[in-house]
Backbone as JSON, one array per atom type, in Angstrom:
{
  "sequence": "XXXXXXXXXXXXXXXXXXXXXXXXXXXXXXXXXXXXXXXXXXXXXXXXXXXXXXXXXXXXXXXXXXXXXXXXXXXXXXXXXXXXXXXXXXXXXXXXXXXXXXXXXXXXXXXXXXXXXXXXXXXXXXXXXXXXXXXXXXXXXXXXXXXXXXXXXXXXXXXXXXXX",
  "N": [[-8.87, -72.84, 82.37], [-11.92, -75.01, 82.34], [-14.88, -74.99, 81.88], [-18.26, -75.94, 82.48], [-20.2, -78.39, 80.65], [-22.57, -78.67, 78.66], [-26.7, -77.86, 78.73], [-27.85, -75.98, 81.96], [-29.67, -77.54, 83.3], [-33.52, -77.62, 84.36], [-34.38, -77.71, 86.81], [-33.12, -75.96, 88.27], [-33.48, -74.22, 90.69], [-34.48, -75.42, 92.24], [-32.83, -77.43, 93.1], [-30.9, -75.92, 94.26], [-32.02, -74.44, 96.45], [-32.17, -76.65, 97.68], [-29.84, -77.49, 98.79], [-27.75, -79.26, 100.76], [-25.61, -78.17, 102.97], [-23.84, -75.31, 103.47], [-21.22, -75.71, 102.35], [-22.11, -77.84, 100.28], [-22.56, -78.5, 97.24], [-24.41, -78.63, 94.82], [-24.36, -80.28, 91.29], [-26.01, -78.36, 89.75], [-25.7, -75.66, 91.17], [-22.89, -75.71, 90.88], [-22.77, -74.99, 88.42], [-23.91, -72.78, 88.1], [-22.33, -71.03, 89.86], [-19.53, -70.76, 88.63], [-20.56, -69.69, 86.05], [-21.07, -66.94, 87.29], [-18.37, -67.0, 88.26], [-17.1, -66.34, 86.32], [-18.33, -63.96, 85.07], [-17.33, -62.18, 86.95], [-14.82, -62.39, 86.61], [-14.31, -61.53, 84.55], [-15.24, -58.41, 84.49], [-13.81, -55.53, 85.8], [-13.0, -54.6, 89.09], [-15.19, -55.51, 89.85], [-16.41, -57.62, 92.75], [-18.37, -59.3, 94.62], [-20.8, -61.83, 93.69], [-24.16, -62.79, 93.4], [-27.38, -65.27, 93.18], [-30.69, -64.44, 94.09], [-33.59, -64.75, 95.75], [-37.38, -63.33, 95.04], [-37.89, -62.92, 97.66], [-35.9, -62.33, 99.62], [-33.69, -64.83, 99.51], [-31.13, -66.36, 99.48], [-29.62, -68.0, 96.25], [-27.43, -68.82, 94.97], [-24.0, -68.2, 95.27], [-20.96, -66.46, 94.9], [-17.92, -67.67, 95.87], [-16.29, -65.85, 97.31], [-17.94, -64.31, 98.9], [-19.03, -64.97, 102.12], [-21.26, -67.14, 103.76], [-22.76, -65.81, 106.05], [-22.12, -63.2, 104.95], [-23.82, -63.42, 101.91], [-26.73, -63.86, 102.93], [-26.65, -61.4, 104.42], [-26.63, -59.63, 102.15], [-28.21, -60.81, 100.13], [-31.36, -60.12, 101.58], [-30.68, -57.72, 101.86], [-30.33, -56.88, 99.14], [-33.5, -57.86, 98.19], [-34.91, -56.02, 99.54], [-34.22, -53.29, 98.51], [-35.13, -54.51, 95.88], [-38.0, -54.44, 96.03], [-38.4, -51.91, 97.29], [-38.22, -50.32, 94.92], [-40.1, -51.37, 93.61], [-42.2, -50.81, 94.53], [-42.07, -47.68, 94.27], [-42.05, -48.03, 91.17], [-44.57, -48.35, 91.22], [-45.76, -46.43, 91.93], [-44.85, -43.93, 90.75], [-43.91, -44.63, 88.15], [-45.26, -46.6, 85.31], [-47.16, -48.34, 86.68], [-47.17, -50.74, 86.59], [-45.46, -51.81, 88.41], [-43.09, -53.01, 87.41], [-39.35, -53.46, 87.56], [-36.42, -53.09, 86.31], [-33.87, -52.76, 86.75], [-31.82, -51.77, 89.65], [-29.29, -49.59, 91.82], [-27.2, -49.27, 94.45], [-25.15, -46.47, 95.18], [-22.49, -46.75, 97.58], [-20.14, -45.5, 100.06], [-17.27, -47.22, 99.31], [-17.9, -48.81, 97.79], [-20.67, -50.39, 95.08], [-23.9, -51.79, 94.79], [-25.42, -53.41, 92.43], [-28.26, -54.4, 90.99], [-30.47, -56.81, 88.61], [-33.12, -58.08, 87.46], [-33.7, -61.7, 87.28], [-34.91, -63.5, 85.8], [-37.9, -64.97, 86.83], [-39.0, -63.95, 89.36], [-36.38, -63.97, 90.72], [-33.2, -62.39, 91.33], [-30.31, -60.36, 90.43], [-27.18, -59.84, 91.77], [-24.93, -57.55, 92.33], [-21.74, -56.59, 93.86], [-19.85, -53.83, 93.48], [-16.43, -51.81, 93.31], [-16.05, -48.49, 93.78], [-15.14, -47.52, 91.74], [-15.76, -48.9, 89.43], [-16.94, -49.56, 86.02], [-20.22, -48.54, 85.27], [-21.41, -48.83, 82.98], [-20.6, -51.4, 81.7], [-20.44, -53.22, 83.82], [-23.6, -53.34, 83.59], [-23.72, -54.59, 81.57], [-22.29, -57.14, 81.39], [-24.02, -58.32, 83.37], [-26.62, -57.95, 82.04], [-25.87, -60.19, 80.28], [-25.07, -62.63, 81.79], [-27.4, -63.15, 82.9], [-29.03, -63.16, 80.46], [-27.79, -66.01, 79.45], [-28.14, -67.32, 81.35], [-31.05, -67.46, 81.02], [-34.44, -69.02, 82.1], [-33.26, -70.17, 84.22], [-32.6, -68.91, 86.4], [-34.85, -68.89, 87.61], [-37.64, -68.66, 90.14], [-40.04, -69.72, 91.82], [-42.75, -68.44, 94.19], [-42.81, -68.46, 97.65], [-45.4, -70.58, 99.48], [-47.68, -70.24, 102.0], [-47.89, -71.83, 105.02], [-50.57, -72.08, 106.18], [-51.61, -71.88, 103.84], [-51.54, -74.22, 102.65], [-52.98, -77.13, 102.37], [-54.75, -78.99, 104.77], [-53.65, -82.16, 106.14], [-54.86, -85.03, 107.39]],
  "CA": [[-10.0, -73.3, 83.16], [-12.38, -75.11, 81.06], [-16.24, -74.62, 82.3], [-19.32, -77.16, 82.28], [-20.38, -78.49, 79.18], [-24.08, -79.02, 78.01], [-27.48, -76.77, 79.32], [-28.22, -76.24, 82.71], [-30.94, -78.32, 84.39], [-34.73, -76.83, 84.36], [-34.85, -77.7, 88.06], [-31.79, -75.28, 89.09], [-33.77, -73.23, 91.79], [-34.67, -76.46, 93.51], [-31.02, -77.85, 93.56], [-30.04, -75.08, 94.77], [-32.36, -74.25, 97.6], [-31.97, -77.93, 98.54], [-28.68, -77.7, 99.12], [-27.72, -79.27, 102.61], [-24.69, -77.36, 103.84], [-23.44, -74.0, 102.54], [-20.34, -76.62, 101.46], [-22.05, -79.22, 99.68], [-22.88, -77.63, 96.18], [-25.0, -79.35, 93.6], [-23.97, -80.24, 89.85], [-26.28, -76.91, 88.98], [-25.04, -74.66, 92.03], [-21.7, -75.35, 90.79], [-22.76, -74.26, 87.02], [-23.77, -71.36, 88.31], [-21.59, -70.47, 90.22], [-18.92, -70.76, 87.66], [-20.68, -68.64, 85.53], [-21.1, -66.52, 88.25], [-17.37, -66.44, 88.66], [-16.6, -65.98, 84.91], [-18.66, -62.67, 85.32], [-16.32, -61.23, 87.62], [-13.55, -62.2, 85.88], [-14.8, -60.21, 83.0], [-15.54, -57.4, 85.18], [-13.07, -55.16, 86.5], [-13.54, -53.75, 89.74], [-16.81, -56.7, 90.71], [-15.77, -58.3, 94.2], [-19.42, -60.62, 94.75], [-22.09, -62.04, 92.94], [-25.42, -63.5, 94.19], [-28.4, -64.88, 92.63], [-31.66, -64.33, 95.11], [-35.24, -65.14, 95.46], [-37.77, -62.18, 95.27], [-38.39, -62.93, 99.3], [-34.64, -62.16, 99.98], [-33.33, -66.08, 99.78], [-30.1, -66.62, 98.71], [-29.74, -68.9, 96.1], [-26.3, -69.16, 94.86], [-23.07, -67.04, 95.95], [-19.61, -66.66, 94.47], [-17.11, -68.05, 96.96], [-15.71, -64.64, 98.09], [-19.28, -64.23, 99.81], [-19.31, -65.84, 102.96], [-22.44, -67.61, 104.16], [-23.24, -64.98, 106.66], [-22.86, -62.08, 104.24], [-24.99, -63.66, 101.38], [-27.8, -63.89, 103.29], [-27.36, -60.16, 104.43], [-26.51, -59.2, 100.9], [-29.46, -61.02, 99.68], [-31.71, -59.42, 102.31], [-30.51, -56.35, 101.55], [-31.29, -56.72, 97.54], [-34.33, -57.66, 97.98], [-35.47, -54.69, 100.01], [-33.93, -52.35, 97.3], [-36.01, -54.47, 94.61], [-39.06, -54.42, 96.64], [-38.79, -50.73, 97.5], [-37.86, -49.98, 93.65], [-40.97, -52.01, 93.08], [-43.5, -49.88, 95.15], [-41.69, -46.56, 93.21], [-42.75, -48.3, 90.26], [-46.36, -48.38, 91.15], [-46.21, -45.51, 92.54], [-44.24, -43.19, 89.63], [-44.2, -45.54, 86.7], [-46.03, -47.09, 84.69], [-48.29, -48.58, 87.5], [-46.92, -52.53, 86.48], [-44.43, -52.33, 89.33], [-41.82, -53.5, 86.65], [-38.55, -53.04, 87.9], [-35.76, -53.8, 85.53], [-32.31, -53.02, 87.54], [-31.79, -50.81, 91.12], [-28.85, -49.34, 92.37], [-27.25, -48.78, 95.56], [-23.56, -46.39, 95.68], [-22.31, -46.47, 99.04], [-18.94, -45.24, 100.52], [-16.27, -48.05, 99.04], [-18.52, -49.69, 96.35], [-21.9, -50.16, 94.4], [-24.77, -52.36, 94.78], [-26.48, -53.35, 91.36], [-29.46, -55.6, 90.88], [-31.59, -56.77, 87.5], [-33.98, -59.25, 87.4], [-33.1, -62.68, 86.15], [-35.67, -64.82, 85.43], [-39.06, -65.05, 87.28], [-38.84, -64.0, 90.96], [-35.62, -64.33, 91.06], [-32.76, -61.11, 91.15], [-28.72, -60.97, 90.43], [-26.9, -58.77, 92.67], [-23.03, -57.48, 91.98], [-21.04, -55.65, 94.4], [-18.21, -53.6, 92.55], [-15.57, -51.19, 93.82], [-16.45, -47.44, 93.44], [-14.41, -47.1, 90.45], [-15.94, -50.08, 88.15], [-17.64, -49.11, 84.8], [-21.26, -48.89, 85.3], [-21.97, -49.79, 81.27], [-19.82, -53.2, 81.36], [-21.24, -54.29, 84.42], [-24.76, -53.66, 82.98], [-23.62, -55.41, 79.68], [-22.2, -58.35, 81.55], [-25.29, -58.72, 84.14], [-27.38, -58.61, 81.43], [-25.48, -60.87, 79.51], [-25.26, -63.47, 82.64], [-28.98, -63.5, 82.7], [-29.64, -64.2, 79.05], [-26.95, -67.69, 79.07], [-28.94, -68.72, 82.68], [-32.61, -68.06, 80.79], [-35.54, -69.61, 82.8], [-32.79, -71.36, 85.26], [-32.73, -68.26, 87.58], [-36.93, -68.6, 87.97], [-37.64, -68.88, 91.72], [-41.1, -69.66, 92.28], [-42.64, -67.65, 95.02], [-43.32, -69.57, 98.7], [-46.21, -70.58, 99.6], [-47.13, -70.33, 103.36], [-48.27, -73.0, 105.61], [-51.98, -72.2, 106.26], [-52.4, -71.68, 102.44], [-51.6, -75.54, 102.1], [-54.46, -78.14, 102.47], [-54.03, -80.01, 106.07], [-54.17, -84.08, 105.74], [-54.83, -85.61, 108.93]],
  "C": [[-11.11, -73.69, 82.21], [-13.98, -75.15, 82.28], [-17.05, -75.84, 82.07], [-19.74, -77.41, 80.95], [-21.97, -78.81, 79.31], [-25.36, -77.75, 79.19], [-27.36, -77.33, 80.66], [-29.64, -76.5, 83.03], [-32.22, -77.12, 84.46], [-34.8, -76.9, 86.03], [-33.48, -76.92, 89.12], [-32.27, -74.72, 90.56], [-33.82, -74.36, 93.29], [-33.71, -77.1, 94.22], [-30.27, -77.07, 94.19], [-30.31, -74.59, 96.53], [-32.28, -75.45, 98.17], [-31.08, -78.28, 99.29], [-27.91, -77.97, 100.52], [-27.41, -78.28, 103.38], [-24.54, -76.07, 102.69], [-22.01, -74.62, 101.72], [-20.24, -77.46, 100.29], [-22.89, -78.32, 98.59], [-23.12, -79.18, 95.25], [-24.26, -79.44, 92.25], [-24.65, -78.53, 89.37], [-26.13, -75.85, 89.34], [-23.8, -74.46, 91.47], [-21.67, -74.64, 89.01], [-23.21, -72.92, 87.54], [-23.61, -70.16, 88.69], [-20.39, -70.1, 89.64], [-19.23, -69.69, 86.91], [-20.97, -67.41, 86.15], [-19.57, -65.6, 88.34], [-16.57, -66.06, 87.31], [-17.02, -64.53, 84.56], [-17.94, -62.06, 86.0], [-14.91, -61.51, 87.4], [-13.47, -60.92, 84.74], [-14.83, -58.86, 83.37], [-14.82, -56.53, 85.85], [-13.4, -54.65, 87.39], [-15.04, -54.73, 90.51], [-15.97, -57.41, 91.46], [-17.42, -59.16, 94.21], [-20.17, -60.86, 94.02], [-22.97, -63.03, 93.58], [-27.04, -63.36, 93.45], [-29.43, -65.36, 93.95], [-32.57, -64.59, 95.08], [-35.96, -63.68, 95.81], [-37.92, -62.04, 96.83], [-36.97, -62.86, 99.73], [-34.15, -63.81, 100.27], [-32.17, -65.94, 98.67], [-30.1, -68.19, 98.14], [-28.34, -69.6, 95.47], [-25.5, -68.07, 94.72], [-21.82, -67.36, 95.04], [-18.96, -67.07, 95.45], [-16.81, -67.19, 97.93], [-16.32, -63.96, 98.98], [-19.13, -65.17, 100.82], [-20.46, -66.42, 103.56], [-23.33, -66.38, 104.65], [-23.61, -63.34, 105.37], [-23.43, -62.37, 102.77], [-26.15, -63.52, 102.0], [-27.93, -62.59, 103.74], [-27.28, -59.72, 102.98], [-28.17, -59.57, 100.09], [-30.96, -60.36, 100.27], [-31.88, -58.04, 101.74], [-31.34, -55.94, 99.82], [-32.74, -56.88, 97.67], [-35.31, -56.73, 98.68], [-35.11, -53.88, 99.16], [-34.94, -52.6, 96.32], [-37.42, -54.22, 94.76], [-39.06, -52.47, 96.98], [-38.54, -49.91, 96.1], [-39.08, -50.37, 93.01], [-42.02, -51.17, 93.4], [-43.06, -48.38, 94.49], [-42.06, -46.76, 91.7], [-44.13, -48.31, 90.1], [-46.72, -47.54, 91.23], [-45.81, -44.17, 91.13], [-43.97, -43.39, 88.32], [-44.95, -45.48, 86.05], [-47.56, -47.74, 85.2], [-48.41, -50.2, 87.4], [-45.53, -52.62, 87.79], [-43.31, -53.09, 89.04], [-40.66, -52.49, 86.94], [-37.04, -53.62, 87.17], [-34.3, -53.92, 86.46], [-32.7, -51.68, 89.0], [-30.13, -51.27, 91.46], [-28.6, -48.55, 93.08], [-25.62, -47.91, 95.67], [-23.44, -46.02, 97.26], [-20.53, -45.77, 99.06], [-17.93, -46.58, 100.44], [-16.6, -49.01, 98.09], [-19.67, -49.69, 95.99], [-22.43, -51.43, 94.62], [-25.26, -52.6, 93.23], [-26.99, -54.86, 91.17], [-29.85, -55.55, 90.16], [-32.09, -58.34, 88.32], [-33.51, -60.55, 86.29], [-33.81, -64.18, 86.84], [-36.93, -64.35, 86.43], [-39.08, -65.35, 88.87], [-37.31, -64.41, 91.32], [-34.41, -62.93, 90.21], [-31.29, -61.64, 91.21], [-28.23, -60.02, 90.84], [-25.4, -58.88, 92.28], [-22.99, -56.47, 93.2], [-19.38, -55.04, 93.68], [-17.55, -52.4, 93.78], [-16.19, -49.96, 93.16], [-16.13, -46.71, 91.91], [-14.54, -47.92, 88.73], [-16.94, -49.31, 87.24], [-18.94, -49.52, 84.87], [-22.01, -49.88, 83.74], [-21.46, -50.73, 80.88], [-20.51, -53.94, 82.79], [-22.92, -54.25, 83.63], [-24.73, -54.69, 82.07], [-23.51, -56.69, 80.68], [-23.04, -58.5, 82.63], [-26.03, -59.31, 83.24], [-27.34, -60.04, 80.14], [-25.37, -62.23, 79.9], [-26.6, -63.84, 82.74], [-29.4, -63.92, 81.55], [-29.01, -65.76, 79.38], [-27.88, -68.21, 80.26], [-30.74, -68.71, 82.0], [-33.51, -68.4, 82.06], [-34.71, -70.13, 83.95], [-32.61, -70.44, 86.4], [-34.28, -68.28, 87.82], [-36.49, -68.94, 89.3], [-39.2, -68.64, 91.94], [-41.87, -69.33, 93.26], [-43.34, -68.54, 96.16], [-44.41, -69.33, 98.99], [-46.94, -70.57, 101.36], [-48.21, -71.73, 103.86], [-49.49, -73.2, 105.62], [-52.41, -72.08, 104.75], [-52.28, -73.51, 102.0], [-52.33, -76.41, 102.77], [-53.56, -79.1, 103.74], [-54.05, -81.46, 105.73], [-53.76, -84.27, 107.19], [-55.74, -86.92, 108.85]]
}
């Protein structure tokens, strides 16, 4: 299987949230989804991957994720990072820096870091996967994407200037 060749695109977040259908995948959705799915190759024991926006927005899924459960998956992470975030303010340091959060449940694990600027990478593994290789290869998925997981944070409607 040979992979994409040259960097990915500075405008990944936008290609991605642009994306019509949950079918129709961009040139930089499909890079990073790829690398995406090269992480759970690597990984024994990782069944999904999903990168998110800090406001729970899914922004790109591994295949094995179906529409419906990305968007709870994503959901879900970002209530973990967000309530990992207020434990940080609260028991920390008092910067509400939250580097990774996990969740074990009954048939597998949750784990989330941060990757890139408002923007979080979520694995689901099997109960029995090696917590210190997924760390390694999370954080190792986040260095090669750099700046291309950023997710700039939304802005809401009344905060933008009317024109009439």
């Amino acid at each position: 299987m040979t992979g994409p060749t040259g960097p990915i695109g500075s405008t990944a977040t936008a290609a991605i949230a642009a994306s019509a259908s949950p079918t129709t995948y961009s040139s930089t959705e499909e890079k990073l989804t790829w690398l995406m799915q090269g992480m759970l190759a690597r990984t024994p024991g990782a069944r999904h991957a999903l990168v998110l926006s800090r406001d729970g927005l899914k922004l790109c899924r591994t295949p094995e994720l179906s529409v419906d459960q990305a968007d709870q998956l994503a959901a879900i992470a970002a209530g973990i990072q967000s309530l990992s975030h207020g434990a940080s303010m609260e028991f920390g340091d008092g910067t509400g820096g939250v580097r990774s959060a996990m969740a074990e449940f009954y048939g597998g694990v949750l784990f989330i870091v941060e990757a890139g600027e408002g923007a979080h990478l979520a694995l689901v593994t099997a109960e029995e996967a090696d917590p210190g290789l997924i760390g390694h290869n999370m954080a190792e998925l986040v260095e090669q994407l750099g700046d291309h997981l950023s997710s700039q944070p939304r802005t809401s409607l009344s905060a933008q200037p009317r024109t009439s």
